[in-house]
Amino acid sequence: MRKDFDLSLYLVTDRLLSLERPLEEIVTKAVASGVTIVQLREKNTDTGKFVSLARRLMQVLKPLNIPLIINDRVDVALAVDADGVHIGQSDMAYEDVRRLLGDDKIIGLSVENFEDIEIANTLDVDYIGISPVFGTTTKTDTAEPFGLDGLRKAVIMSVHPTVAIGGMNKSTAADVMQSGCDGIAVVSAICSAKNISEATEELKVIVNANKKRLWSKQIWYKSTKIYNAILDIDFLKELSDGNLSDEIFGRYIAQDEIYLRNYYHQMFMIADLMDNEQDKELFVSFAKSGMEGEKAMHNMLIEKHRIDTEVDASKVTTDYNEHICKGIATGNRCIALAAILPCMWIYNRVGLHILANAKLENNPYKEWILEYGNAEFTEGVNQVLKMADEWAATADDQVREMMDYYYLKAALYEYAFWDYAYYGSEKSYDYTDVDSLETILQVKY
């Protein structure tokens, strides 16, 4: 099991910027004053000295339960049993790093553009470093800066925890944390400070005061077990390879036809709960474009695979639609949106995952894969997530708890929907008959 970690104030070391002070001194003072995680970066040090330095830092950090992350060098991390590794786009591939380190170590990945984030979403990394947010003198080989607007978009796009890298200091930290990211990675603002303790404490105060609770990030973390189970489901694995039988795919499409007839009606009902025309128009336009695209794709697949859609609704389909209707019936737009969100968000993330890994050539289900992994659908989902976060930010704890419940149970129905498509009536779907948030979170697959 991977170690719990806090990204909020992330120190990246740089001996050249440390005013000739030992790194142990800087790290010791920094962690005593609020640094929550440390990355040892040594680009121009021989392996022996790198390992020796890492061991000394481990002696400082381990008693405090603060993770030591090694930049790039997997061999050094293994030698000192560090807590993890941070890699960039040109470093060893994530899959190789994970194979070498094992499942219990932290792996962070730098992303330099939105395409990198979409790829990272398909990987089991533990966090991403959004780099650079601003221009910085500590690294000269960086990509075009994201800026604050790009950072906000990146935070919403990522399914992983996020840390902002590049230009982080007490002048920028507040705006950066208000983007919703989980932390800032600091180099010179601590390493070059005359008073390390004072500089760290100032940054810690700013970071804590400006943390923004993004509901979408929190609920994604809570639903990770369900989402990972979905990715491992036989239906999606065989669809991705193009080996799924027509019978199973036909059962899925037939039930999806029933589900979608209710789904789009429900989306317009949610639009009516919105309290301003801008949000209402955005949601209606997204609903209409999605309805047109999905219906056209369905019609093509029904004809191509000669699917009989004159079937009765399964219990899973019926119960899923009833669950969404119950969320809408609360009359609370936050809860209603949370209930319907998994059908958009999980489909999009699954589509992107399959698109990154599927065999598209001669795949009979290519059109389905392209529909849910395309850029237009992704952008629409991200707009809805932004809306959900803005609403949730003004909701009280009771409403947010209900949002969690309706989202998580709907995510469970997403699993059951594909599960039913594959196994039909051969299998029991009693695991959907749960009625409390605690039970949902304890579901085992």
Coordinates of C-alpha atoms in Angstrom, one line a residue:
M1 CA 0.0 0.0 0.0
R2 CA 1.4 3.4 -1.0
K3 CA 2.2 5.9 1.7
D4 CA -0.2 8.7 2.4
F5 CA 1.3 12.1 1.4
D6 CA 0.5 15.8 1.4
L7 CA 1.5 17.8 -1.7
S8 CA 0.6 21.2 -0.3
L9 CA 4.2 22.5 0.3
Y10 CA 6.6 20.5 -1.9
L11 CA 10.3 21.4 -1.6
V12 CA 12.5 20.6 -4.6
T13 CA 16.1 20.9 -3.6
D14 CA 18.8 22.7 -5.6
R15 CA 22.3 22.9 -4.1
L16 CA 23.4 25.6 -6.5
L17 CA 20.7 27.9 -5.1
S18 CA 21.3 27.0 -1.5
L19 CA 23.9 29.8 -0.7
E20 CA 26.5 27.1 0.0
R21 CA 24.5 25.7 2.9
P22 CA 24.3 21.9 3.4
L23 CA 21.0 20.4 2.0
E24 CA 20.5 18.6 5.3
E25 CA 20.3 22.0 7.0
I26 CA 17.9 23.4 4.5
V27 CA 15.6 20.4 4.5
T28 CA 15.6 20.1 8.3
K29 CA 14.6 23.7 8.8
A30 CA 12.1 23.5 6.0
V31 CA 10.2 20.5 7.2
A32 CA 10.2 21.8 10.8
S33 CA 8.4 24.9 9.4
G34 CA 5.8 23.3 7.2
V35 CA 7.2 21.5 4.1
T36 CA 5.2 18.4 3.6
I37 CA 7.2 16.5 1.0
V38 CA 10.8 16.7 -0.4
Q39 CA 12.2 16.0 -3.8
L40 CA 16.0 15.5 -4.1
R41 CA 17.1 16.8 -7.5
E42 CA 20.7 16.3 -8.4
K43 CA 21.4 16.6 -12.1
N44 CA 25.2 16.9 -12.0
T45 CA 26.2 14.7 -9.2
D46 CA 27.8 11.3 -9.5
T47 CA 25.9 8.3 -8.4
G48 CA 27.8 7.6 -5.2
K49 CA 27.4 11.1 -3.9
F50 CA 23.8 11.1 -4.9
V51 CA 23.1 8.0 -2.9
S52 CA 25.0 9.2 0.1
L53 CA 23.1 12.5 0.1
A54 CA 19.8 10.7 -0.3
R55 CA 20.6 8.4 2.7
R56 CA 21.4 11.5 4.9
L57 CA 18.1 13.1 3.9
M58 CA 16.2 9.8 4.6
Q59 CA 17.6 10.0 8.2
V60 CA 16.1 13.4 8.5
L61 CA 12.7 12.7 6.9
K62 CA 11.8 9.2 7.9
P63 CA 11.2 9.9 11.6
L64 CA 8.9 12.7 10.6
N65 CA 7.0 10.5 8.2
I66 CA 7.7 13.0 5.4
P67 CA 8.2 11.4 2.0
L68 CA 11.5 11.7 0.1
I69 CA 11.1 11.6 -3.7
I70 CA 14.1 11.2 -6.0
N71 CA 14.1 13.1 -9.2
D72 CA 14.5 10.8 -12.2
R73 CA 17.0 8.3 -10.8
V74 CA 15.2 5.0 -10.1
D75 CA 18.5 3.3 -9.1
V76 CA 19.1 5.9 -6.4
A77 CA 15.6 5.5 -5.1
L78 CA 16.0 1.7 -4.9
A79 CA 19.4 2.0 -3.2
V80 CA 18.1 4.1 -0.3
D81 CA 14.5 2.8 -0.2
A82 CA 13.1 6.3 -0.9
D83 CA 9.4 6.8 -0.9
G84 CA 9.2 7.4 -4.6
V85 CA 10.4 9.0 -7.8
H86 CA 9.5 12.0 -9.9
I87 CA 9.9 11.6 -13.6
G88 CA 9.6 14.0 -16.6
Q89 CA 8.4 13.4 -20.1
S90 CA 11.9 12.5 -21.4
D91 CA 12.8 10.2 -18.5
M92 CA 12.2 6.5 -18.1
A93 CA 8.6 5.5 -19.0
Y94 CA 6.1 5.3 -16.2
E95 CA 5.4 1.6 -16.8
D96 CA 9.1 0.7 -16.4
V97 CA 9.4 2.8 -13.3
R98 CA 6.4 1.2 -11.7
R99 CA 7.7 -2.3 -12.6
L100 CA 11.1 -1.5 -11.0
L101 CA 9.8 0.3 -7.9
G102 CA 6.7 -1.9 -7.2
D103 CA 3.2 -0.9 -6.3
D104 CA 3.9 0.6 -2.9
K105 CA 6.0 3.5 -4.1
I106 CA 5.0 7.1 -5.1
I107 CA 5.5 8.1 -8.7
G108 CA 5.0 11.7 -9.8
L109 CA 5.0 12.7 -13.4
S110 CA 5.6 16.2 -14.9
V111 CA 3.2 17.2 -17.6
E112 CA 4.0 20.1 -20.1
N113 CA 0.7 20.4 -22.0
F114 CA -2.9 19.3 -22.0
E115 CA -2.1 16.2 -24.2
D116 CA 0.3 15.1 -21.5
I117 CA -2.4 15.3 -19.0
E118 CA -4.8 13.2 -21.0
I119 CA -2.1 10.5 -21.3
A120 CA -1.3 10.8 -17.6
N121 CA -5.0 10.2 -16.9
T122 CA -4.6 6.7 -18.3
L123 CA -1.7 5.9 -16.0
D124 CA -1.7 4.9 -12.3
V125 CA 0.6 7.8 -11.3
D126 CA 0.2 9.2 -7.8
Y127 CA 0.3 12.9 -8.8
I128 CA 1.2 15.1 -11.7
G129 CA 3.4 18.1 -11.7
I130 CA 2.0 20.9 -13.9
S131 CA 5.1 22.4 -15.4
P132 CA 5.8 25.2 -15.8
V133 CA 3.0 27.4 -14.5
F134 CA 5.1 30.5 -14.8
G135 CA 8.5 31.1 -16.4
T136 CA 11.4 30.2 -14.0
T137 CA 15.1 30.6 -13.9
T138 CA 15.7 27.3 -12.0
K139 CA 15.0 25.3 -15.1
T140 CA 15.8 26.3 -18.6
D141 CA 14.5 23.3 -20.6
T142 CA 10.8 24.0 -19.9
A143 CA 7.9 24.1 -22.2
E144 CA 5.5 27.1 -22.7
P145 CA 4.1 28.2 -19.4
F146 CA 0.5 27.2 -18.5
G147 CA -0.4 30.5 -16.8
L148 CA -3.2 30.7 -14.3
D149 CA -6.0 30.0 -16.8
G150 CA -4.1 27.0 -18.2
L151 CA -3.5 25.8 -14.6
R152 CA -7.2 26.0 -13.7
K153 CA -8.1 23.9 -16.8
A154 CA -5.3 21.4 -16.1
V155 CA -6.5 20.9 -12.5
I156 CA -10.0 20.1 -13.7
M157 CA -8.8 17.8 -16.5
S158 CA -6.5 15.7 -14.3
V159 CA -7.9 12.7 -12.5
H160 CA -4.8 12.7 -10.3
P161 CA -3.7 15.1 -7.5
T162 CA -1.8 18.1 -8.9
V163 CA 1.2 20.1 -7.9
A164 CA 2.1 23.4 -9.6
I165 CA 5.7 23.8 -10.7
G166 CA 7.6 26.8 -11.9
G167 CA 7.6 30.3 -10.5
M168 CA 6.2 29.4 -7.1
N169 CA 6.8 32.0 -4.4
K170 CA 4.9 34.0 -1.8
S171 CA 3.7 36.4 -4.6
T172 CA 2.2 33.7 -6.7
A173 CA 1.2 31.0 -4.2
A174 CA -2.3 32.4 -3.3
D175 CA -3.5 32.6 -6.9
V176 CA -2.1 29.2 -7.7
M177 CA -3.7 27.5 -4.7
Q178 CA -7.0 29.1 -5.6
S179 CA -6.9 27.2 -8.9
G180 CA -7.7 24.1 -6.9
C181 CA -4.4 22.4 -7.2
D182 CA -3.2 20.3 -4.3
G183 CA 0.1 22.0 -3.7
I184 CA 3.0 24.1 -5.0
A185 CA 6.5 22.9 -5.7
V186 CA 9.0 25.4 -4.4
V187 CA 12.8 25.7 -5.2
S188 CA 14.5 29.1 -4.8
A189 CA 11.8 30.6 -2.6
I190 CA 13.0 28.2 0.2
C191 CA 16.5 27.1 -0.9
S192 CA 17.7 30.7 -1.5
A193 CA 15.9 32.3 1.4
K194 CA 18.2 33.9 4.0
N195 CA 15.9 32.7 6.8
I196 CA 14.6 29.3 5.7
S197 CA 12.3 28.8 8.6
E198 CA 10.6 32.2 8.1
A199 CA 10.3 31.8 4.4
T200 CA 8.7 28.4 4.8
E201 CA 6.3 29.5 7.4
E202 CA 5.1 32.4 5.2
L203 CA 4.5 30.1 2.3
K204 CA 2.7 27.6 4.5
V205 CA 0.3 30.3 5.8
I206 CA -0.5 31.4 2.2
V207 CA -1.0 27.8 1.0
N208 CA -3.3 26.9 3.9
A209 CA -5.3 30.1 3.6
N210 CA -5.9 29.7 -0.1
K211 CA -6.6 25.9 -0.5
K212 CA -9.7 25.4 -2.6
R213 CA -11.9 22.4 -2.0
L214 CA -12.7 21.2 -5.5
W215 CA -15.6 18.7 -5.1
S216 CA -14.7 17.0 -8.4
K217 CA -11.2 16.2 -7.2
Q218 CA -12.4 14.8 -3.9
I219 CA -15.1 12.7 -5.3
W220 CA -12.8 11.2 -8.0
Y221 CA -10.4 10.1 -5.3
K222 CA -13.3 8.6 -3.3
S223 CA -14.5 6.7 -6.4
T224 CA -11.1 5.5 -7.6
K225 CA -11.8 1.9 -6.5
I226 CA -15.0 1.8 -8.6
Y227 CA -13.3 3.4 -11.6
N228 CA -10.4 1.0 -11.5
A229 CA -12.9 -1.9 -11.3
I230 CA -14.6 -0.5 -14.4
L231 CA -11.4 -0.4 -16.4
D232 CA -10.8 -4.0 -15.5
I233 CA -14.3 -5.2 -16.6
D234 CA -14.3 -7.9 -19.3
F235 CA -16.7 -5.9 -21.5
L236 CA -14.4 -3.0 -21.9
K237 CA -11.2 -5.1 -22.2
E238 CA -12.8 -7.1 -25.0
L239 CA -14.3 -4.0 -26.7
S240 CA -10.9 -2.4 -26.6
D241 CA -9.3 -5.4 -28.3
G242 CA -12.1 -5.7 -30.8
N243 CA -13.0 -9.2 -29.6
L244 CA -16.3 -8.5 -27.9
S245 CA -19.1 -10.7 -29.2
D246 CA -22.0 -9.1 -31.2
E247 CA -24.4 -10.7 -28.7
I248 CA -22.8 -8.9 -25.7
F249 CA -22.4 -5.6 -27.6
G250 CA -26.0 -5.9 -28.8
R251 CA -27.3 -6.4 -25.2
Y252 CA -25.4 -3.3 -24.1
I253 CA -26.6 -1.1 -27.0
A254 CA -30.3 -2.2 -26.5
Q255 CA -30.1 -1.3 -22.7
D256 CA -28.3 1.9 -23.5
E257 CA -31.1 2.9 -25.9
I258 CA -33.5 2.6 -23.0
Y259 CA -31.2 4.4 -20.6
L260 CA -30.5 7.3 -23.0
R261 CA -34.2 8.0 -23.7
N262 CA -34.5 8.8 -19.9
Y263 CA -31.1 10.4 -19.6
Y264 CA -31.6 13.3 -22.0
H265 CA -35.0 14.1 -20.5
Q266 CA -33.2 14.1 -17.1
M267 CA -30.6 16.5 -18.4
F268 CA -33.2 19.1 -19.4
M269 CA -34.9 18.6 -16.0
I270 CA -31.5 19.5 -14.3
A271 CA -31.2 22.6 -16.6
D272 CA -34.5 23.8 -15.2
L273 CA -33.0 23.7 -11.7
M274 CA -30.2 26.2 -12.6
D275 CA -30.6 29.7 -11.3
N276 CA -29.0 31.7 -14.2
E277 CA -29.5 31.6 -17.9
Q278 CA -25.8 31.2 -18.7
D279 CA -25.5 27.9 -16.9
K280 CA -28.8 26.7 -18.2
E281 CA -27.9 27.5 -21.8
L282 CA -24.5 25.9 -21.4
F283 CA -26.0 22.7 -20.0
V284 CA -28.8 22.6 -22.6
S285 CA -26.3 23.1 -25.5
F286 CA -24.1 20.3 -24.1
A287 CA -27.1 18.0 -23.7
K288 CA -28.3 18.7 -27.2
S289 CA -24.9 18.2 -28.9
G290 CA -24.3 15.0 -26.9
M291 CA -27.8 13.7 -27.7
E292 CA -27.3 14.3 -31.4
G293 CA -23.8 12.7 -31.5
E294 CA -24.7 9.7 -29.4
K295 CA -28.0 9.1 -31.2
A296 CA -26.3 9.2 -34.6
M297 CA -23.6 6.8 -33.3
H298 CA -26.2 4.5 -31.9
N299 CA -28.2 4.4 -35.1
M300 CA -25.1 3.5 -37.1
L301 CA -24.1 0.7 -34.7
I302 CA -27.6 -0.7 -34.5
E303 CA -27.7 -1.0 -38.3
K304 CA -24.1 -2.2 -38.6
H305 CA -24.5 -5.0 -36.0
R306 CA -28.2 -5.6 -36.7
I307 CA -29.1 -5.1 -33.0
D308 CA -32.7 -5.8 -31.8
T309 CA -33.6 -2.9 -29.5
E310 CA -37.1 -4.1 -28.8
V311 CA -36.2 -5.5 -25.3
D312 CA -37.3 -4.9 -21.8
A313 CA -35.3 -2.8 -19.5
S314 CA -33.0 -4.7 -17.1
K315 CA -33.3 -4.2 -13.4
V316 CA -29.9 -2.4 -13.5
T317 CA -31.1 0.0 -16.2
T318 CA -34.4 0.6 -14.3
D319 CA -32.8 1.1 -11.0
Y320 CA -30.1 3.4 -12.4
N321 CA -32.7 5.7 -14.0
E322 CA -34.7 5.7 -10.8
H323 CA -31.6 6.7 -8.8
I324 CA -31.0 9.7 -11.1
C325 CA -34.6 10.7 -10.8
K326 CA -34.4 10.6 -7.0
G327 CA -31.4 12.9 -7.2
I328 CA -33.4 15.3 -9.4
A329 CA -36.5 15.1 -7.2
T330 CA -34.5 16.6 -4.3
G331 CA -34.9 19.9 -6.1
N332 CA -31.2 20.6 -5.3
R333 CA -29.2 21.3 -8.5
C334 CA -25.9 20.2 -6.8
I335 CA -27.4 16.8 -5.9
A336 CA -29.1 16.4 -9.2
L337 CA -25.9 17.1 -11.2
A338 CA -23.9 14.7 -9.0
A339 CA -26.4 11.9 -9.8
I340 CA -26.1 12.3 -13.5
L341 CA -22.4 13.2 -13.7
P342 CA -20.9 9.7 -13.8
C343 CA -22.6 8.9 -17.1
M344 CA -20.7 11.8 -18.6
W345 CA -17.4 11.8 -16.7
I346 CA -16.8 8.1 -16.4
Y347 CA -17.7 7.5 -20.0
N348 CA -15.3 10.2 -21.1
R349 CA -12.4 8.9 -18.9
V350 CA -13.1 5.4 -20.1
G351 CA -13.2 6.5 -23.7
L352 CA -9.9 8.4 -23.3
H353 CA -8.3 5.3 -21.6
I354 CA -9.5 3.0 -24.3
L355 CA -8.5 5.4 -27.1
A356 CA -5.0 5.4 -25.7
N357 CA -4.7 1.6 -25.5
A358 CA -7.2 0.2 -28.0
K359 CA -6.5 -1.5 -31.3
L360 CA -8.6 0.7 -33.6
E361 CA -7.6 -0.8 -36.9
N362 CA -10.4 -3.3 -37.9
N363 CA -12.0 -2.8 -34.5
P364 CA -15.8 -3.3 -35.1
Y365 CA -16.4 -0.9 -32.2
K366 CA -14.1 1.9 -33.3
E367 CA -17.0 4.4 -33.6
W368 CA -18.0 3.9 -30.0
I369 CA -14.5 4.4 -28.8
L370 CA -14.0 7.6 -30.9
E371 CA -17.4 9.0 -29.7
Y372 CA -16.5 9.0 -26.0
G373 CA -12.8 9.9 -26.3
N374 CA -13.1 12.8 -28.7
A375 CA -11.9 16.4 -27.8
E376 CA -15.4 18.0 -28.1
F377 CA -16.9 15.5 -25.6
T378 CA -13.9 16.0 -23.2
E379 CA -14.2 19.8 -23.3
G380 CA -18.0 19.5 -22.6
V381 CA -17.4 17.3 -19.6
N382 CA -14.7 19.6 -18.3
Q383 CA -17.2 22.5 -18.5
V384 CA -19.8 20.6 -16.5
L385 CA -17.1 19.7 -13.9
K386 CA -16.3 23.3 -13.5
M387 CA -20.0 24.1 -13.0
A388 CA -20.3 21.3 -10.4
D389 CA -17.2 22.6 -8.5
E390 CA -18.6 26.2 -8.5
W391 CA -22.0 25.0 -7.1
A392 CA -20.4 22.7 -4.6
A393 CA -18.2 25.5 -3.2
T394 CA -21.3 27.3 -2.0
A395 CA -23.1 24.2 -0.7
D396 CA -23.2 23.2 3.0
D397 CA -21.7 20.0 4.3
Q398 CA -25.0 18.1 4.3
V399 CA -25.5 18.8 0.6
R400 CA -22.0 17.9 -0.3
E401 CA -22.5 14.6 1.6
M402 CA -25.6 13.9 -0.5
M403 CA -23.6 14.8 -3.6
D404 CA -21.1 12.2 -2.7
Y405 CA -23.8 9.6 -2.1
Y406 CA -25.6 10.2 -5.4
Y407 CA -22.4 10.3 -7.4
L408 CA -20.8 7.2 -5.9
K409 CA -24.0 5.1 -6.2
A410 CA -24.4 6.3 -9.8
A411 CA -20.7 5.3 -10.4
L412 CA -21.6 1.8 -9.0
Y413 CA -24.4 1.6 -11.5
E414 CA -22.0 2.4 -14.3
Y415 CA -20.0 -0.6 -13.3
A416 CA -23.2 -2.7 -13.1
F417 CA -24.4 -1.5 -16.5
W418 CA -21.3 -2.9 -18.3
D419 CA -21.3 -5.9 -16.0
Y420 CA -24.9 -6.7 -17.0
A421 CA -24.1 -6.2 -20.7
Y422 CA -21.4 -8.9 -20.4
Y423 CA -23.1 -11.5 -18.1
G424 CA -26.8 -10.7 -18.5
S425 CA -29.1 -12.6 -16.1
E426 CA -26.4 -15.1 -15.3
K427 CA -25.1 -12.9 -12.5
S428 CA -26.5 -11.2 -9.4
Y429 CA -26.3 -7.5 -9.2
D430 CA -27.2 -7.3 -5.5
Y431 CA -24.1 -5.1 -4.9
T432 CA -26.2 -2.1 -6.3
D433 CA -28.8 -2.5 -3.6
V434 CA -26.9 -0.5 -1.1
D435 CA -28.3 2.5 0.6
S436 CA -25.6 4.3 2.4
L437 CA -22.4 6.1 1.5
E438 CA -20.4 3.9 3.9
T439 CA -21.6 0.7 2.3
I440 CA -20.7 2.0 -1.2
L441 CA -17.2 2.9 -0.1
Q442 CA -16.7 -0.6 1.3
V443 CA -17.8 -2.5 -1.8
K444 CA -15.3 -5.1 -2.8
Y445 CA -14.7 -6.3 -6.4

